[in-house]
mmCIF file of C-alpha atoms in Angstrom:
data_model
loop_
_atom_site.group_PDB
_atom_site.id
_atom_site.type_symbol
_atom_site.label_atom_id
_atom_site.label_comp_id
_atom_site.label_asym_id
_atom_site.label_seq_id
_atom_site.Cartn_x
_atom_site.Cartn_y
_atom_site.Cartn_z
ATOM 1 C CA UNK A 1 -0.371 0.145 0.132
ATOM 2 C CA UNK A 2 1.165 3.520 -1.093
ATOM 3 C CA UNK A 3 0.097 6.819 0.647
ATOM 4 C CA UNK A 4 1.339 9.953 -0.154
ATOM 5 C CA UNK A 5 -0.388 13.150 1.757
ATOM 6 C CA UNK A 6 0.635 16.798 1.475
ATOM 7 C CA UNK A 7 0.991 16.430 5.607
ATOM 8 C CA UNK A 8 4.131 14.769 6.462
ATOM 9 C CA UNK A 9 3.585 14.375 9.843
ATOM 10 C CA UNK A 10 -0.455 13.366 8.911
ATOM 11 C CA UNK A 11 1.059 10.971 6.742
ATOM 12 C CA UNK A 12 3.236 9.364 9.470
ATOM 13 C CA UNK A 13 1.108 8.865 11.464
ATOM 14 C CA UNK A 14 -2.062 7.514 9.446
ATOM 15 C CA UNK A 15 0.223 5.072 8.037
ATOM 16 C CA UNK A 16 2.229 3.881 11.036
ATOM 17 C CA UNK A 17 -0.493 3.369 13.011
ATOM 18 C CA UNK A 18 -2.435 1.328 9.917
ATOM 19 C CA UNK A 19 0.989 -1.054 9.714
ATOM 20 C CA UNK A 20 1.383 -1.218 13.678
ATOM 21 C CA UNK A 21 -2.179 -2.586 13.482
ATOM 22 C CA UNK A 22 -1.544 -5.235 11.238
ATOM 23 C CA UNK A 23 1.718 -6.062 12.579
ATOM 24 C CA UNK A 24 3.804 -5.301 9.716
ATOM 25 C CA UNK A 25 7.450 -2.944 8.629
ATOM 26 C CA UNK A 26 6.666 0.570 8.143
ATOM 27 C CA UNK A 27 9.078 1.975 5.102
ATOM 28 C CA UNK A 28 9.371 5.846 5.564
ATOM 29 C CA UNK A 29 10.134 7.150 2.401
ATOM 30 C CA UNK A 30 11.134 10.973 2.775
ATOM 31 C CA UNK A 31 11.703 11.971 -0.405
ATOM 32 C CA UNK A 32 9.194 15.150 -1.799
ATOM 33 C CA UNK A 33 6.404 13.701 -2.721
ATOM 34 C CA UNK A 34 7.026 10.175 -2.606
ATOM 35 C CA UNK A 35 6.537 8.398 -6.066
ATOM 36 C CA UNK A 36 3.481 10.376 -7.014
ATOM 37 C CA UNK A 37 5.164 13.363 -6.683
ATOM 38 C CA UNK A 38 2.454 15.428 -4.526
ATOM 39 C CA UNK A 39 5.213 17.132 -2.420
ATOM 40 C CA UNK A 40 4.738 15.182 0.803
ATOM 41 C CA UNK A 41 6.140 12.155 2.321
ATOM 42 C CA UNK A 42 5.708 8.919 0.992
ATOM 43 C CA UNK A 43 4.768 6.421 3.899
ATOM 44 C CA UNK A 44 4.847 2.473 2.361
ATOM 45 C CA UNK A 45 3.774 -0.209 4.766
ATOM 46 C CA UNK A 46 4.204 -4.131 4.153
ATOM 47 C CA UNK A 47 2.082 -6.439 6.160
ATOM 48 C CA UNK A 48 4.506 -8.784 5.621
ATOM 49 C CA UNK A 49 5.522 -11.478 8.814
ATOM 50 C CA UNK A 50 7.223 -8.771 11.738
ATOM 51 C CA UNK A 51 8.081 -10.177 14.906
ATOM 52 C CA UNK A 52 8.045 -7.123 17.274
ATOM 53 C CA UNK A 53 7.594 -7.204 20.638
ATOM 54 C CA UNK A 54 8.540 -4.911 23.309
ATOM 55 C CA UNK A 55 8.362 -4.947 27.022
ATOM 56 C CA UNK A 56 6.953 -2.631 28.506
ATOM 57 C CA UNK A 57 8.272 -3.165 32.580
ATOM 58 C CA UNK A 58 11.304 -1.210 33.565
ATOM 59 C CA UNK A 59 14.194 -3.589 32.577
ATOM 60 C CA UNK A 60 16.208 -2.835 29.800
ATOM 61 C CA UNK A 61 16.932 -4.950 27.047
ATOM 62 C CA UNK A 62 20.594 -6.070 27.998
ATOM 63 C CA UNK A 63 21.731 -9.361 30.139
ATOM 64 C CA UNK A 64 21.378 -8.604 33.744
ATOM 65 C CA UNK A 65 24.279 -7.435 35.502
ATOM 66 C CA UNK A 66 25.190 -4.947 32.188
ATOM 67 C CA UNK A 67 24.944 -1.127 33.052
ATOM 68 C CA UNK A 68 21.533 -0.037 32.630
ATOM 69 C CA UNK A 69 22.489 3.170 30.902
ATOM 70 C CA UNK A 70 25.069 1.260 28.428
ATOM 71 C CA UNK A 71 21.937 -1.046 27.335
ATOM 72 C CA UNK A 72 19.370 2.309 26.784
ATOM 73 C CA UNK A 73 22.448 3.443 25.000
ATOM 74 C CA UNK A 74 22.846 0.548 22.753
ATOM 75 C CA UNK A 75 19.008 0.057 22.073
ATOM 76 C CA UNK A 76 18.690 4.050 21.210
ATOM 77 C CA UNK A 77 21.757 3.334 18.603
ATOM 78 C CA UNK A 78 20.314 0.595 17.094
ATOM 79 C CA UNK A 79 17.288 3.071 16.528
ATOM 80 C CA UNK A 80 19.569 5.327 15.119
ATOM 81 C CA UNK A 81 21.291 3.276 12.368
ATOM 82 C CA UNK A 82 17.445 2.919 10.875
ATOM 83 C CA UNK A 83 18.824 6.641 9.779
ATOM 84 C CA UNK A 84 22.362 6.380 8.918
ATOM 85 C CA UNK A 85 22.208 4.889 5.255
ATOM 86 C CA UNK A 86 20.066 7.988 4.277
ATOM 87 C CA UNK A 87 22.127 10.882 6.479
ATOM 88 C CA UNK A 88 25.058 9.563 8.091
ATOM 89 C CA UNK A 89 24.950 12.783 10.135
ATOM 90 C CA UNK A 90 21.620 12.513 11.635
ATOM 91 C CA UNK A 91 22.487 13.703 15.498
ATOM 92 C CA UNK A 92 20.115 10.585 16.805
ATOM 93 C CA UNK A 93 23.349 9.157 18.692
ATOM 94 C CA UNK A 94 24.098 12.273 20.258
ATOM 95 C CA UNK A 95 20.173 12.818 20.935
ATOM 96 C CA UNK A 96 20.129 9.435 22.891
ATOM 97 C CA UNK A 97 23.292 10.556 24.710
ATOM 98 C CA UNK A 98 21.820 13.866 25.791
ATOM 99 C CA UNK A 99 18.115 11.837 26.653
ATOM 100 C CA UNK A 100 20.018 9.492 28.610
ATOM 101 C CA UNK A 101 22.781 11.339 30.558
ATOM 102 C CA UNK A 102 20.185 13.215 32.613
ATOM 103 C CA UNK A 103 19.012 10.831 35.741
ATOM 104 C CA UNK A 104 15.083 10.075 35.043
ATOM 105 C CA UNK A 105 12.914 7.683 36.785
ATOM 106 C CA UNK A 106 11.605 6.675 33.100
ATOM 107 C CA UNK A 107 14.592 6.261 31.263
ATOM 108 C CA UNK A 108 14.787 2.548 31.495
ATOM 109 C CA UNK A 109 11.900 2.464 29.636
ATOM 110 C CA UNK A 110 13.183 3.778 26.467
ATOM 111 C CA UNK A 111 15.075 0.513 25.911
ATOM 112 C CA UNK A 112 12.049 -1.374 24.775
ATOM 113 C CA UNK A 113 10.510 1.423 22.764
ATOM 114 C CA UNK A 114 13.834 1.475 20.505
ATOM 115 C CA UNK A 115 14.205 -2.097 20.811
ATOM 116 C CA UNK A 116 10.554 -2.193 19.209
ATOM 117 C CA UNK A 117 11.090 0.493 16.621
ATOM 118 C CA UNK A 118 14.908 -1.092 15.444
ATOM 119 C CA UNK A 119 12.117 -3.846 13.996
ATOM 120 C CA UNK A 120 9.353 -1.652 13.601
ATOM 121 C CA UNK A 121 10.489 1.097 10.838
ATOM 122 C CA UNK A 122 12.750 0.979 8.048
ATOM 123 C CA UNK A 123 14.113 4.201 6.890
ATOM 124 C CA UNK A 124 14.049 4.874 2.770
ATOM 125 C CA UNK A 125 18.116 5.493 1.910
ATOM 126 C CA UNK A 126 16.576 8.472 -0.542
ATOM 127 C CA UNK A 127 15.027 10.316 2.634
ATOM 128 C CA UNK A 128 16.225 13.618 3.314
ATOM 129 C CA UNK A 129 18.532 14.548 6.170
ATOM 130 C CA UNK A 130 15.890 17.601 6.675
ATOM 131 C CA UNK A 131 13.560 15.372 6.885
ATOM 132 C CA UNK A 132 14.689 13.093 9.148
ATOM 133 C CA UNK A 133 15.567 15.884 11.298
ATOM 134 C CA UNK A 134 12.034 16.937 11.214
ATOM 135 C CA UNK A 135 11.170 12.937 12.281
ATOM 136 C CA UNK A 136 13.629 12.992 15.163
ATOM 137 C CA UNK A 137 13.488 16.184 17.271
ATOM 138 C CA UNK A 138 10.264 16.005 17.962
ATOM 139 C CA UNK A 139 10.780 12.143 18.802
ATOM 140 C CA UNK A 140 13.763 13.286 21.192
ATOM 141 C CA UNK A 141 11.765 16.513 22.862
ATOM 142 C CA UNK A 142 9.020 14.127 23.605
ATOM 143 C CA UNK A 143 11.282 11.283 25.365
ATOM 144 C CA UNK A 144 12.432 13.809 27.394
ATOM 145 C CA UNK A 145 9.655 16.097 28.567
ATOM 146 C CA UNK A 146 6.691 15.536 30.792
ATOM 147 C CA UNK A 147 4.755 17.592 29.264
ATOM 148 C CA UNK A 148 1.236 16.592 28.706
ATOM 149 C CA UNK A 149 1.436 17.482 24.866
ATOM 150 C CA UNK A 150 3.345 15.206 22.984
ATOM 151 C CA UNK A 151 3.599 15.014 19.045
ATOM 152 C CA UNK A 152 5.911 12.505 17.542
ATOM 153 C CA UNK A 153 5.622 10.213 14.302
ATOM 154 C CA UNK A 154 7.120 7.983 16.111
ATOM 155 C CA UNK A 155 4.208 6.779 18.680
ATOM 156 C CA UNK A 156 2.155 4.666 16.808
ATOM 157 C CA UNK A 157 4.506 2.034 15.667
ATOM 158 C CA UNK A 158 5.310 0.632 19.059
ATOM 159 C CA UNK A 159 2.520 2.069 20.677
ATOM 160 C CA UNK A 160 2.271 -0.230 23.900
ATOM 161 C CA UNK A 161 6.210 0.859 25.023
ATOM 162 C CA UNK A 162 5.551 4.428 23.870
ATOM 163 C CA UNK A 163 2.673 4.769 26.322
ATOM 164 C CA UNK A 164 3.746 3.019 29.111
ATOM 165 C CA UNK A 165 7.123 5.606 29.063
ATOM 166 C CA UNK A 166 4.742 8.483 28.508
ATOM 167 C CA UNK A 167 2.686 7.528 31.461
ATOM 168 C CA UNK A 168 5.712 6.958 33.091
ATOM 169 C CA UNK A 169 6.917 10.537 32.206
ATOM 170 C CA UNK A 170 3.605 11.741 33.281
ATOM 171 C CA UNK A 171 3.238 9.800 36.549
ATOM 172 C CA UNK A 172 6.739 10.598 37.600
ATOM 173 C CA UNK A 173 7.764 7.309 38.199
ATOM 174 C CA UNK A 174 7.726 3.595 36.849
#
């Protein structure tokens, strides 16, 4: 299914929600106009077999005994690697380090979210660095905020893990 909408944010939310509900991969094509040339972001969802599960508890994705911050950074780094082919200087890893360097009670919940996201989306190699920034900046702002309003195109893909993190942020504890 190929959907092209004028609003990149709306296109991302609609496609991500639909693909997530069907258990498929989400391929985000950030090239202007997608294949149809309408000026919006093209988003492709493939409902092939996808095995992505996220634990929503405060545990991390690493073996016991490992430094939890290292596990959270590794998980976030795997997510960031999705953007490297399209934009090697995407700033994602720096945003991970900044997010996770501040001691927050909900940081442990970032690992399940990023683990899920690492298998839940694909970024087209033709996606511009500007588009990637338009996706990543709000995501990291949202993950670091306890404000009730939080808008990011990436909250629907792994909604269970995302909502667990947001609930923790809003309540102030895991």
